[in-house]
PDB file of C-alpha atoms in Angstrom:
ATOM      1  CA  UNK A 443       0.101   0.129   0.117  1.00  0.00           C
ATOM      2  CA  UNK A 444       2.919   2.365   0.920  1.00  0.00           C
ATOM      3  CA  UNK A 445       4.257   2.333  -2.722  1.00  0.00           C
ATOM      4  CA  UNK A 446       0.968   1.999  -4.530  1.00  0.00           C
ATOM      5  CA  UNK A 447       0.357   4.493  -7.379  1.00  0.00           C
ATOM      6  CA  UNK A 448      -1.943   7.641  -6.645  1.00  0.00           C
ATOM      7  CA  UNK A 449      -5.165   7.814  -8.279  1.00  0.00           C
ATOM      8  CA  UNK A 450      -6.817  11.158  -8.427  1.00  0.00           C
ATOM      9  CA  UNK A 451     -10.657  11.311  -8.934  1.00  0.00           C
ATOM     10  CA  UNK A 452     -12.441  14.386 -10.335  1.00  0.00           C
ATOM     11  CA  UNK A 453     -15.764  14.765 -11.385  1.00  0.00           C
ATOM     12  CA  UNK A 454     -16.665  13.985 -14.969  1.00  0.00           C
ATOM     13  CA  UNK A 455     -17.999  16.606 -17.655  1.00  0.00           C
ATOM     14  CA  UNK A 456     -19.276  16.237 -21.109  1.00  0.00           C
ATOM     15  CA  UNK A 457     -16.103  18.018 -22.416  1.00  0.00           C
ATOM     16  CA  UNK A 458     -13.617  15.553 -20.437  1.00  0.00           C
ATOM     17  CA  UNK A 459     -15.737  12.710 -21.420  1.00  0.00           C
ATOM     18  CA  UNK A 460     -15.280  13.569 -24.957  1.00  0.00           C
ATOM     19  CA  UNK A 461     -11.606  14.045 -24.682  1.00  0.00           C
ATOM     20  CA  UNK A 462     -11.208  10.920 -23.011  1.00  0.00           C
ATOM     21  CA  UNK A 463     -13.206   9.082 -25.753  1.00  0.00           C
ATOM     22  CA  UNK A 464     -10.957  10.477 -28.498  1.00  0.00           C
ATOM     23  CA  UNK A 465      -7.857   9.505 -26.548  1.00  0.00           C
ATOM     24  CA  UNK A 466      -9.119   5.713 -26.239  1.00  0.00           C
ATOM     25  CA  UNK A 467      -9.728   5.585 -29.958  1.00  0.00           C
ATOM     26  CA  UNK A 468      -6.368   6.933 -30.653  1.00  0.00           C
ATOM     27  CA  UNK A 469      -5.046   4.197 -28.666  1.00  0.00           C
ATOM     28  CA  UNK A 470      -6.801   1.548 -30.407  1.00  0.00           C
ATOM     29  CA  UNK A 471      -9.470   1.059 -27.725  1.00  0.00           C
ATOM     30  CA  UNK A 472     -12.446   1.592 -29.871  1.00  0.00           C
ATOM     31  CA  UNK A 473     -12.835  -2.105 -30.395  1.00  0.00           C
ATOM     32  CA  UNK A 474     -11.229  -4.531 -33.049  1.00  0.00           C
ATOM     33  CA  UNK A 475     -14.425  -4.916 -34.807  1.00  0.00           C
ATOM     34  CA  UNK A 476     -14.930  -1.374 -35.468  1.00  0.00           C
ATOM     35  CA  UNK A 477     -12.280  -1.739 -38.528  1.00  0.00           C
ATOM     36  CA  UNK A 478     -10.978  -5.080 -38.964  1.00  0.00           C
ATOM     37  CA  UNK A 479      -8.790  -4.023 -41.615  1.00  0.00           C
ATOM     38  CA  UNK A 480      -6.987  -1.561 -39.282  1.00  0.00           C
ATOM     39  CA  UNK A 481      -7.219  -3.400 -35.963  1.00  0.00           C
ATOM     40  CA  UNK A 482      -6.061  -1.587 -32.890  1.00  0.00           C
ATOM     41  CA  UNK A 483      -4.990  -3.709 -29.910  1.00  0.00           C
ATOM     42  CA  UNK A 484      -5.626  -7.070 -30.667  1.00  0.00           C
ATOM     43  CA  UNK A 485      -8.736  -8.674 -29.247  1.00  0.00           C
ATOM     44  CA  UNK A 486      -9.965  -5.369 -27.900  1.00  0.00           C
ATOM     45  CA  UNK A 487     -13.815  -4.836 -27.690  1.00  0.00           C
ATOM     46  CA  UNK A 488     -15.854  -1.890 -26.392  1.00  0.00           C
ATOM     47  CA  UNK A 489     -16.281  -2.491 -22.570  1.00  0.00           C
ATOM     48  CA  UNK A 490     -12.787  -3.607 -21.781  1.00  0.00           C
ATOM     49  CA  UNK A 491     -10.269  -0.995 -20.255  1.00  0.00           C
ATOM     50  CA  UNK A 492     -13.332   1.108 -19.761  1.00  0.00           C
ATOM     51  CA  UNK A 493     -13.369   1.695 -23.486  1.00  0.00           C
ATOM     52  CA  UNK A 494     -17.090   1.791 -23.246  1.00  0.00           C
ATOM     53  CA  UNK A 495     -17.315   4.266 -20.412  1.00  0.00           C
ATOM     54  CA  UNK A 496     -19.889   6.932 -20.593  1.00  0.00           C
ATOM     55  CA  UNK A 497     -21.266   9.927 -18.644  1.00  0.00           C
ATOM     56  CA  UNK A 498     -23.954   8.630 -16.492  1.00  0.00           C
ATOM     57  CA  UNK A 499     -26.693  10.784 -15.670  1.00  0.00           C
ATOM     58  CA  UNK A 500     -29.050  10.831 -12.390  1.00  0.00           C
ATOM     59  CA  UNK A 501     -32.183   8.847 -13.194  1.00  0.00           C
ATOM     60  CA  UNK A 502     -34.897  10.276 -11.163  1.00  0.00           C
ATOM     61  CA  UNK A 503     -37.313   7.632 -12.350  1.00  0.00           C
ATOM     62  CA  UNK A 504     -34.949   4.911 -11.114  1.00  0.00           C
ATOM     63  CA  UNK A 505     -34.362   6.308  -7.725  1.00  0.00           C
ATOM     64  CA  UNK A 506     -38.516   6.851  -7.439  1.00  0.00           C
ATOM     65  CA  UNK A 507     -38.921   3.140  -8.435  1.00  0.00           C
ATOM     66  CA  UNK A 508     -36.226   1.886  -6.004  1.00  0.00           C
ATOM     67  CA  UNK A 509     -37.309   4.133  -3.137  1.00  0.00           C
ATOM     68  CA  UNK A 510     -40.959   2.851  -3.800  1.00  0.00           C
ATOM     69  CA  UNK A 511     -39.722  -0.742  -3.690  1.00  0.00           C
ATOM     70  CA  UNK A 512     -37.999  -0.195  -0.555  1.00  0.00           C
ATOM     71  CA  UNK A 513     -41.054   1.578   1.132  1.00  0.00           C
ATOM     72  CA  UNK A 514     -43.102  -1.406  -0.161  1.00  0.00           C
ATOM     73  CA  UNK A 515     -40.966  -4.238   1.186  1.00  0.00           C
ATOM     74  CA  UNK A 516     -40.596  -2.599   4.700  1.00  0.00           C
ATOM     75  CA  UNK A 517     -44.388  -1.697   4.900  1.00  0.00           C
ATOM     76  CA  UNK A 518     -45.171  -5.199   4.016  1.00  0.00           C
ATOM     77  CA  UNK A 519     -42.994  -7.034   6.597  1.00  0.00           C
ATOM     78  CA  UNK A 520     -42.426  -4.615   9.460  1.00  0.00           C
ATOM     79  CA  UNK A 521     -43.979  -4.904  13.020  1.00  0.00           C
ATOM     80  CA  UNK A 522     -45.963  -1.763  14.068  1.00  0.00           C
ATOM     81  CA  UNK A 523     -44.363   0.870  15.898  1.00  0.00           C
ATOM     82  CA  UNK A 524     -40.939   1.868  16.388  1.00  0.00           C
ATOM     83  CA  UNK A 525     -38.950  -0.157  18.818  1.00  0.00           C
ATOM     84  CA  UNK A 526     -35.800   0.164  20.892  1.00  0.00           C
ATOM     85  CA  UNK A 527     -33.845  -2.771  20.511  1.00  0.00           C
ATOM     86  CA  UNK A 528     -30.594  -3.026  22.780  1.00  0.00           C
ATOM     87  CA  UNK A 529     -27.390  -3.421  20.626  1.00  0.00           C
ATOM     88  CA  UNK A 530     -26.322  -6.788  22.737  1.00  0.00           C
ATOM     89  CA  UNK A 531     -29.361  -8.618  21.022  1.00  0.00           C
ATOM     90  CA  UNK A 532     -28.403  -7.697  17.573  1.00  0.00           C
ATOM     91  CA  UNK A 533     -26.052  -9.517  15.037  1.00  0.00           C
ATOM     92  CA  UNK A 534     -25.743  -9.260  11.340  1.00  0.00           C
ATOM     93  CA  UNK A 535     -28.313 -10.609   9.188  1.00  0.00           C
ATOM     94  CA  UNK A 536     -27.118 -13.487   6.812  1.00  0.00           C
ATOM     95  CA  UNK A 537     -27.846 -11.438   3.913  1.00  0.00           C
ATOM     96  CA  UNK A 538     -25.811  -8.313   5.154  1.00  0.00           C
ATOM     97  CA  UNK A 539     -23.129  -7.072   2.458  1.00  0.00           C
ATOM     98  CA  UNK A 540     -23.211 -10.066   0.232  1.00  0.00           C
ATOM     99  CA  UNK A 541     -22.846 -12.619   3.409  1.00  0.00           C
ATOM    100  CA  UNK A 542     -19.469 -10.933   4.091  1.00  0.00           C
ATOM    101  CA  UNK A 543     -20.656  -9.598   7.326  1.00  0.00           C
ATOM    102  CA  UNK A 544     -19.199  -6.335   8.959  1.00  0.00           C
ATOM    103  CA  UNK A 545     -16.055  -4.504   8.576  1.00  0.00           C
ATOM    104  CA  UNK A 546     -14.179  -4.540  12.160  1.00  0.00           C
ATOM    105  CA  UNK A 547     -12.230  -1.470  11.137  1.00  0.00           C
ATOM    106  CA  UNK A 548     -15.273   0.460  10.361  1.00  0.00           C
ATOM    107  CA  UNK A 549     -16.985  -0.760  13.769  1.00  0.00           C
ATOM    108  CA  UNK A 550     -14.001   0.792  15.540  1.00  0.00           C
ATOM    109  CA  UNK A 551     -14.097   3.902  13.429  1.00  0.00           C
ATOM    110  CA  UNK A 552     -17.624   4.504  14.583  1.00  0.00           C
ATOM    111  CA  UNK A 553     -16.889   3.710  18.147  1.00  0.00           C
ATOM    112  CA  UNK A 554     -14.165   5.965  18.134  1.00  0.00           C
ATOM    113  CA  UNK A 555     -16.180   8.768  16.716  1.00  0.00           C
ATOM    114  CA  UNK A 556     -18.663   8.218  19.702  1.00  0.00           C
ATOM    115  CA  UNK A 557     -15.945   8.592  22.137  1.00  0.00           C
ATOM    116  CA  UNK A 558     -14.110  11.541  20.635  1.00  0.00           C
ATOM    117  CA  UNK A 559     -17.181  13.572  19.417  1.00  0.00           C
ATOM    118  CA  UNK A 560     -19.846  12.264  21.679  1.00  0.00           C
ATOM    119  CA  UNK A 561     -22.919  10.316  20.705  1.00  0.00           C
ATOM    120  CA  UNK A 562     -25.447  12.239  18.499  1.00  0.00           C
ATOM    121  CA  UNK A 563     -29.029  11.247  18.732  1.00  0.00           C
ATOM    122  CA  UNK A 564     -31.199  11.180  15.721  1.00  0.00           C
ATOM    123  CA  UNK A 565     -33.671  14.065  15.506  1.00  0.00           C
ATOM    124  CA  UNK A 566     -36.201  13.970  12.803  1.00  0.00           C
ATOM    125  CA  UNK A 567     -34.309  12.683   9.611  1.00  0.00           C
ATOM    126  CA  UNK A 568     -30.798  13.978  10.780  1.00  0.00           C
ATOM    127  CA  UNK A 569     -28.219  12.058  12.648  1.00  0.00           C
ATOM    128  CA  UNK A 570     -27.413   8.375  12.527  1.00  0.00           C
ATOM    129  CA  UNK A 571     -29.314   6.110  10.380  1.00  0.00           C
ATOM    130  CA  UNK A 572     -32.392   4.273  11.587  1.00  0.00           C
ATOM    131  CA  UNK A 573     -31.543   0.520  12.306  1.00  0.00           C
ATOM    132  CA  UNK A 574     -33.545  -1.875  10.097  1.00  0.00           C
ATOM    133  CA  UNK A 575     -33.818  -5.168  12.234  1.00  0.00           C
ATOM    134  CA  UNK A 576     -35.281  -8.553  11.531  1.00  0.00           C
ATOM    135  CA  UNK A 577     -36.903 -10.311  14.916  1.00  0.00           C
ATOM    136  CA  UNK A 578     -35.537 -13.647  14.321  1.00  0.00           C
ATOM    137  CA  UNK A 579     -35.885 -16.937  15.853  1.00  0.00           C
ATOM    138  CA  UNK A 580     -32.629 -18.825  16.794  1.00  0.00           C
ATOM    139  CA  UNK A 581     -34.031 -22.084  15.578  1.00  0.00           C
ATOM    140  CA  UNK A 582     -35.064 -20.885  12.183  1.00  0.00           C
ATOM    141  CA  UNK A 583     -33.141 -21.627   8.990  1.00  0.00           C
ATOM    142  CA  UNK A 584     -31.925 -18.000   8.565  1.00  0.00           C
ATOM    143  CA  UNK A 585     -31.461 -17.480  12.224  1.00  0.00           C
ATOM    144  CA  UNK A 586     -29.140 -20.528  12.217  1.00  0.00           C
ATOM    145  CA  UNK A 587     -27.283 -19.162   8.997  1.00  0.00           C
ATOM    146  CA  UNK A 588     -26.998 -15.744  10.685  1.00  0.00           C
ATOM    147  CA  UNK A 589     -25.554 -17.225  14.084  1.00  0.00           C
ATOM    148  CA  UNK A 590     -23.189 -19.372  11.885  1.00  0.00           C
ATOM    149  CA  UNK A 591     -21.803 -16.669   9.962  1.00  0.00           C
ATOM    150  CA  UNK A 592     -21.414 -14.410  12.843  1.00  0.00           C
ATOM    151  CA  UNK A 593     -19.696 -17.099  14.710  1.00  0.00           C
ATOM    152  CA  UNK A 594     -17.046 -17.765  12.063  1.00  0.00           C
ATOM    153  CA  UNK A 595     -16.594 -13.929  11.795  1.00  0.00           C
ATOM    154  CA  UNK A 596     -15.964 -13.934  15.337  1.00  0.00           C
ATOM    155  CA  UNK A 597     -13.272 -16.895  15.243  1.00  0.00           C
ATOM    156  CA  UNK A 598     -11.425 -15.156  12.582  1.00  0.00           C
ATOM    157  CA  UNK A 599     -11.586 -11.604  13.985  1.00  0.00           C
ATOM    158  CA  UNK A 600     -11.010 -10.634  17.647  1.00  0.00           C
ATOM    159  CA  UNK A 601     -11.697  -6.983  17.287  1.00  0.00           C
ATOM    160  CA  UNK A 602     -15.396  -7.436  17.769  1.00  0.00           C
ATOM    161  CA  UNK A 603     -17.190  -7.709  21.443  1.00  0.00           C
ATOM    162  CA  UNK A 604     -16.047 -11.213  22.625  1.00  0.00           C
ATOM    163  CA  UNK A 605     -17.696 -14.212  21.526  1.00  0.00           C
ATOM    164  CA  UNK A 606     -19.048 -15.106  25.085  1.00  0.00           C
ATOM    165  CA  UNK A 607     -21.118 -11.761  24.684  1.00  0.00           C
ATOM    166  CA  UNK A 608     -22.922 -13.255  21.775  1.00  0.00           C
ATOM    167  CA  UNK A 609     -23.022 -16.879  23.031  1.00  0.00           C
ATOM    168  CA  UNK A 610     -25.606 -15.950  25.757  1.00  0.00           C
ATOM    169  CA  UNK A 611     -27.719 -14.488  23.193  1.00  0.00           C
ATOM    170  CA  UNK A 612     -27.497 -17.537  20.924  1.00  0.00           C
ATOM    171  CA  UNK A 613     -28.767 -19.857  23.890  1.00  0.00           C
ATOM    172  CA  UNK A 614     -32.140 -18.036  24.009  1.00  0.00           C
ATOM    173  CA  UNK A 615     -35.223 -18.352  21.644  1.00  0.00           C
ATOM    174  CA  UNK A 616     -35.050 -14.857  19.733  1.00  0.00           C
ATOM    175  CA  UNK A 617     -32.466 -12.346  18.379  1.00  0.00           C
ATOM    176  CA  UNK A 618     -32.321  -9.511  16.161  1.00  0.00           C
ATOM    177  CA  UNK A 619     -30.403  -9.484  12.851  1.00  0.00           C
ATOM    178  CA  UNK A 620     -29.563  -6.340  10.935  1.00  0.00           C
ATOM    179  CA  UNK A 621     -30.092  -5.287   7.582  1.00  0.00           C
ATOM    180  CA  UNK A 622     -29.185  -1.673   7.852  1.00  0.00           C
ATOM    181  CA  UNK A 623     -26.663   0.128  10.390  1.00  0.00           C
ATOM    182  CA  UNK A 624     -25.507  -3.094  11.566  1.00  0.00           C
ATOM    183  CA  UNK A 625     -21.974  -1.508  11.989  1.00  0.00           C
ATOM    184  CA  UNK A 626     -23.489   1.090  14.334  1.00  0.00           C
ATOM    185  CA  UNK A 627     -24.870  -1.536  16.757  1.00  0.00           C
ATOM    186  CA  UNK A 628     -21.638  -3.510  17.085  1.00  0.00           C
ATOM    187  CA  UNK A 629     -19.702  -0.281  17.794  1.00  0.00           C
ATOM    188  CA  UNK A 630     -22.186   0.149  20.703  1.00  0.00           C
ATOM    189  CA  UNK A 631     -21.521  -3.426  21.936  1.00  0.00           C
ATOM    190  CA  UNK A 632     -17.888  -2.362  22.123  1.00  0.00           C
ATOM    191  CA  UNK A 633     -18.598   0.071  25.001  1.00  0.00           C
ATOM    192  CA  UNK A 634     -21.082  -2.369  26.587  1.00  0.00           C
ATOM    193  CA  UNK A 635     -18.157  -4.881  27.083  1.00  0.00           C
ATOM    194  CA  UNK A 636     -15.412  -1.987  27.307  1.00  0.00           C
ATOM    195  CA  UNK A 637     -13.438  -3.427  24.676  1.00  0.00           C
ATOM    196  CA  UNK A 638      -9.904  -2.056  23.517  1.00  0.00           C
ATOM    197  CA  UNK A 639      -9.347  -0.010  20.555  1.00  0.00           C
ATOM    198  CA  UNK A 640      -7.519  -2.082  17.687  1.00  0.00           C
ATOM    199  CA  UNK A 641      -5.748   0.993  17.163  1.00  0.00           C
ATOM    200  CA  UNK A 642      -4.309   2.127  20.534  1.00  0.00           C
ATOM    201  CA  UNK A 643      -5.560  -0.452  23.043  1.00  0.00           C
ATOM    202  CA  UNK A 644      -7.574   2.200  25.181  1.00  0.00           C
ATOM    203  CA  UNK A 645     -11.028   0.977  26.219  1.00  0.00           C
ATOM    204  CA  UNK A 646     -14.185   2.338  25.108  1.00  0.00           C
ATOM    205  CA  UNK A 647     -15.805   3.530  28.266  1.00  0.00           C
ATOM    206  CA  UNK A 648     -18.987   5.431  28.249  1.00  0.00           C
ATOM    207  CA  UNK A 649     -17.979   8.198  30.855  1.00  0.00           C
ATOM    208  CA  UNK A 650     -20.668  10.976  31.281  1.00  0.00           C
ATOM    209  CA  UNK A 651     -22.404  10.595  27.836  1.00  0.00           C
ATOM    210  CA  UNK A 652     -26.030  10.116  28.767  1.00  0.00           C
ATOM    211  CA  UNK A 653     -27.001   9.629  25.108  1.00  0.00           C
ATOM    212  CA  UNK A 654     -24.395   6.911  24.734  1.00  0.00           C
ATOM    213  CA  UNK A 655     -25.357   5.171  27.777  1.00  0.00           C
ATOM    214  CA  UNK A 656     -28.945   5.311  26.938  1.00  0.00           C
ATOM    215  CA  UNK A 657     -28.046   3.937  23.291  1.00  0.00           C
ATOM    216  CA  UNK A 658     -25.855   1.162  24.643  1.00  0.00           C
ATOM    217  CA  UNK A 659     -28.075  -0.172  27.230  1.00  0.00           C
ATOM    218  CA  UNK A 660     -31.639   0.484  25.794  1.00  0.00           C
ATOM    219  CA  UNK A 661     -30.855   1.079  22.033  1.00  0.00           C
ATOM    220  CA  UNK A 662     -32.268   3.537  19.667  1.00  0.00           C
ATOM    221  CA  UNK A 663     -35.778   3.429  17.885  1.00  0.00           C
ATOM    222  CA  UNK A 664     -35.564   0.802  14.922  1.00  0.00           C
ATOM    223  CA  UNK A 665     -37.732  -0.609  12.321  1.00  0.00           C
ATOM    224  CA  UNK A 666     -38.433  -4.223  13.149  1.00  0.00           C
ATOM    225  CA  UNK A 667     -39.361  -6.691  10.390  1.00  0.00           C
ATOM    226  CA  UNK A 668     -41.209 -10.022  10.730  1.00  0.00           C
ATOM    227  CA  UNK A 669     -39.071 -13.384  10.903  1.00  0.00           C
ATOM    228  CA  UNK A 670     -41.043 -14.349   7.806  1.00  0.00           C
ATOM    229  CA  UNK A 671     -39.467 -12.086   5.479  1.00  0.00           C
ATOM    230  CA  UNK A 672     -37.673 -14.092   2.918  1.00  0.00           C
ATOM    231  CA  UNK A 673     -34.003 -13.982   2.045  1.00  0.00           C
ATOM    232  CA  UNK A 674     -34.438 -12.151  -1.368  1.00  0.00           C
ATOM    233  CA  UNK A 675     -36.388  -9.311   0.244  1.00  0.00           C
ATOM    234  CA  UNK A 676     -33.843  -9.070   3.041  1.00  0.00           C
ATOM    235  CA  UNK A 677     -31.013  -8.749   0.459  1.00  0.00           C
ATOM    236  CA  UNK A 678     -32.991  -6.148  -1.623  1.00  0.00           C
ATOM    237  CA  UNK A 679     -33.838  -3.998   1.479  1.00  0.00           C
ATOM    238  CA  UNK A 680     -30.106  -4.297   2.887  1.00  0.00           C
ATOM    239  CA  UNK A 681     -28.651  -3.202  -0.700  1.00  0.00           C
ATOM    240  CA  UNK A 682     -31.139  -0.214  -0.984  1.00  0.00           C
ATOM    241  CA  UNK A 683     -30.546   1.108   2.436  1.00  0.00           C
ATOM    242  CA  UNK A 684     -27.012   1.486   1.534  1.00  0.00           C
ATOM    243  CA  UNK A 685     -27.548   2.630  -2.102  1.00  0.00           C
ATOM    244  CA  UNK A 686     -30.103   5.143  -1.404  1.00  0.00           C
ATOM    245  CA  UNK A 687     -28.193   6.709   1.500  1.00  0.00           C
ATOM    246  CA  UNK A 688     -28.576  10.202   0.319  1.00  0.00           C
ATOM    247  CA  UNK A 689     -32.314  10.307   0.521  1.00  0.00           C
ATOM    248  CA  UNK A 690     -33.391  11.509   3.854  1.00  0.00           C
ATOM    249  CA  UNK A 691     -36.608   9.871   5.235  1.00  0.00           C
ATOM    250  CA  UNK A 692     -38.469   9.928   8.530  1.00  0.00           C
ATOM    251  CA  UNK A 693     -40.319   7.414  10.596  1.00  0.00           C
ATOM    252  CA  UNK A 694     -43.404   8.410  12.425  1.00  0.00           C
ATOM    253  CA  UNK A 695     -44.084   7.584  16.114  1.00  0.00           C
ATOM    254  CA  UNK A 696     -46.586   4.753  15.130  1.00  0.00           C
ATOM    255  CA  UNK A 697     -43.846   3.377  12.738  1.00  0.00           C
ATOM    256  CA  UNK A 698     -45.421   4.114   9.447  1.00  0.00           C
ATOM    257  CA  UNK A 699     -43.323   5.936   6.916  1.00  0.00           C
ATOM    258  CA  UNK A 700     -43.332   6.822   3.292  1.00  0.00           C
ATOM    259  CA  UNK A 701     -39.699   6.457   1.926  1.00  0.00           C
ATOM    260  CA  UNK A 702     -40.967   7.219  -1.529  1.00  0.00           C
ATOM    261  CA  UNK A 703     -41.406  10.851  -0.856  1.00  0.00           C
ATOM    262  CA  UNK A 704     -37.913  11.132   0.751  1.00  0.00           C
ATOM    263  CA  UNK A 705     -35.804  14.275  -0.468  1.00  0.00           C
ATOM    264  CA  UNK A 706     -32.590  14.013  -1.931  1.00  0.00           C
ATOM    265  CA  UNK A 707     -29.587  15.473   0.054  1.00  0.00           C
ATOM    266  CA  UNK A 708     -27.572  16.868  -2.659  1.00  0.00           C
ATOM    267  CA  UNK A 709     -24.981  18.271  -0.472  1.00  0.00           C
ATOM    268  CA  UNK A 710     -21.281  17.047  -1.010  1.00  0.00           C
ATOM    269  CA  UNK A 711     -19.926  14.273   1.189  1.00  0.00           C
ATOM    270  CA  UNK A 712     -16.714  12.752   1.614  1.00  0.00           C
ATOM    271  CA  UNK A 713     -15.920   9.919  -0.918  1.00  0.00           C
ATOM    272  CA  UNK A 714     -15.477   7.946   2.342  1.00  0.00           C
ATOM    273  CA  UNK A 715     -18.766   8.178   3.524  1.00  0.00           C
ATOM    274  CA  UNK A 716     -20.457   7.432   0.143  1.00  0.00           C
ATOM    275  CA  UNK A 717     -17.954   4.245  -0.529  1.00  0.00           C
ATOM    276  CA  UNK A 718     -18.546   3.130   3.081  1.00  0.00           C
ATOM    277  CA  UNK A 719     -22.172   2.143   2.150  1.00  0.00           C
ATOM    278  CA  UNK A 720     -21.534   0.028  -0.739  1.00  0.00           C
ATOM    279  CA  UNK A 721     -18.337  -2.116  -0.151  1.00  0.00           C
ATOM    280  CA  UNK A 722     -18.269  -5.573   1.368  1.00  0.00           C
ATOM    281  CA  UNK A 723     -16.397  -6.031   4.744  1.00  0.00           C
ATOM    282  CA  UNK A 724     -13.095  -6.829   3.284  1.00  0.00           C
ATOM    283  CA  UNK A 725     -13.000  -3.661   1.112  1.00  0.00           C
ATOM    284  CA  UNK A 726     -14.393  -1.642   3.727  1.00  0.00           C
ATOM    285  CA  UNK A 727     -11.671  -2.686   6.190  1.00  0.00           C
ATOM    286  CA  UNK A 728      -9.009  -1.282   3.382  1.00  0.00           C
ATOM    287  CA  UNK A 729     -11.116   1.914   2.868  1.00  0.00           C
ATOM    288  CA  UNK A 730     -10.971   2.763   6.741  1.00  0.00           C
ATOM    289  CA  UNK A 731      -7.341   1.882   7.010  1.00  0.00           C
ATOM    290  CA  UNK A 732      -6.758   4.226   3.985  1.00  0.00           C
ATOM    291  CA  UNK A 733      -8.937   7.076   5.774  1.00  0.00           C
ATOM    292  CA  UNK A 734      -6.966   6.785   9.002  1.00  0.00           C
ATOM    293  CA  UNK A 735      -3.568   6.283   7.439  1.00  0.00           C
ATOM    294  CA  UNK A 736      -3.090   2.961   9.239  1.00  0.00           C
ATOM    295  CA  UNK A 737      -0.111   1.193   7.369  1.00  0.00           C
ATOM    296  CA  UNK A 738       0.921  -1.325  10.173  1.00  0.00           C
ATOM    297  CA  UNK A 739      -1.784  -3.805  10.715  1.00  0.00           C
ATOM    298  CA  UNK A 740      -1.988  -7.549  10.482  1.00  0.00           C
ATOM    299  CA  UNK A 741      -5.324  -7.065   8.675  1.00  0.00           C
ATOM    300  CA  UNK A 742      -3.580  -5.309   5.556  1.00  0.00           C
ATOM    301  CA  UNK A 743      -4.234  -7.962   2.633  1.00  0.00           C
ATOM    302  CA  UNK A 744      -7.413  -9.355   4.309  1.00  0.00           C
TER     303      UNK A 744
END
């Protein structure tokens, strides 16, 4: 990582796209079939080496359709009301981030933020994301898969709350699995167990932060879905919650919501924040290390 090449990203424009396209054509990347008698790079076809890249415009209709789908799925499967669920009862759902689970680096990134900046309660549609959880039976097929997946993650990675913290939960009849905001809940569990930071070994202690204490021991208001929700719908909700992060929506006190009318927050945000919503656990670990400038870690390459 120390000697990797630098890549500078800049916002694309029609003029830059036109110039780039001409450059690629001059290099022979217009596609061999474009002119068989004057082939460029052998075997090249549009779509390789970004030869078929294009300027992508925002698709308002697509956004509206996907927001409606998210709204319909949550409305179909949700339990009435907004429910506070203690983080200690939550593990990642089997469907979360393509079954890769959570990024331990991002969990500690959030916990460090809570510790240094204080816990920021959600007000209206501002603040932390609303957790979307499934009330799951430990004996169900997807419940067992979620437990097995999380156990495997805990065996491989000691940076989360200790395994005995979760084994008590697994012995019960019911738990909650996260489709959205899973890193948030596990960051709070680090405070519940006063775990050490993976960066400096300092323990996460609640101290005098009342809002943080409430979130750790009581939880924050969450949308809870029924256990009957199928895997495909879980995957769709999890994906859309992350890909539509820029749309701000509120949940009423009775748990009703209308995401289809959510407004888009067009303010610029850090590339780190945007990418953190769409990467899998391994990629997200790398992103956090890059953001923090961590170069000495046994997780590099994982």
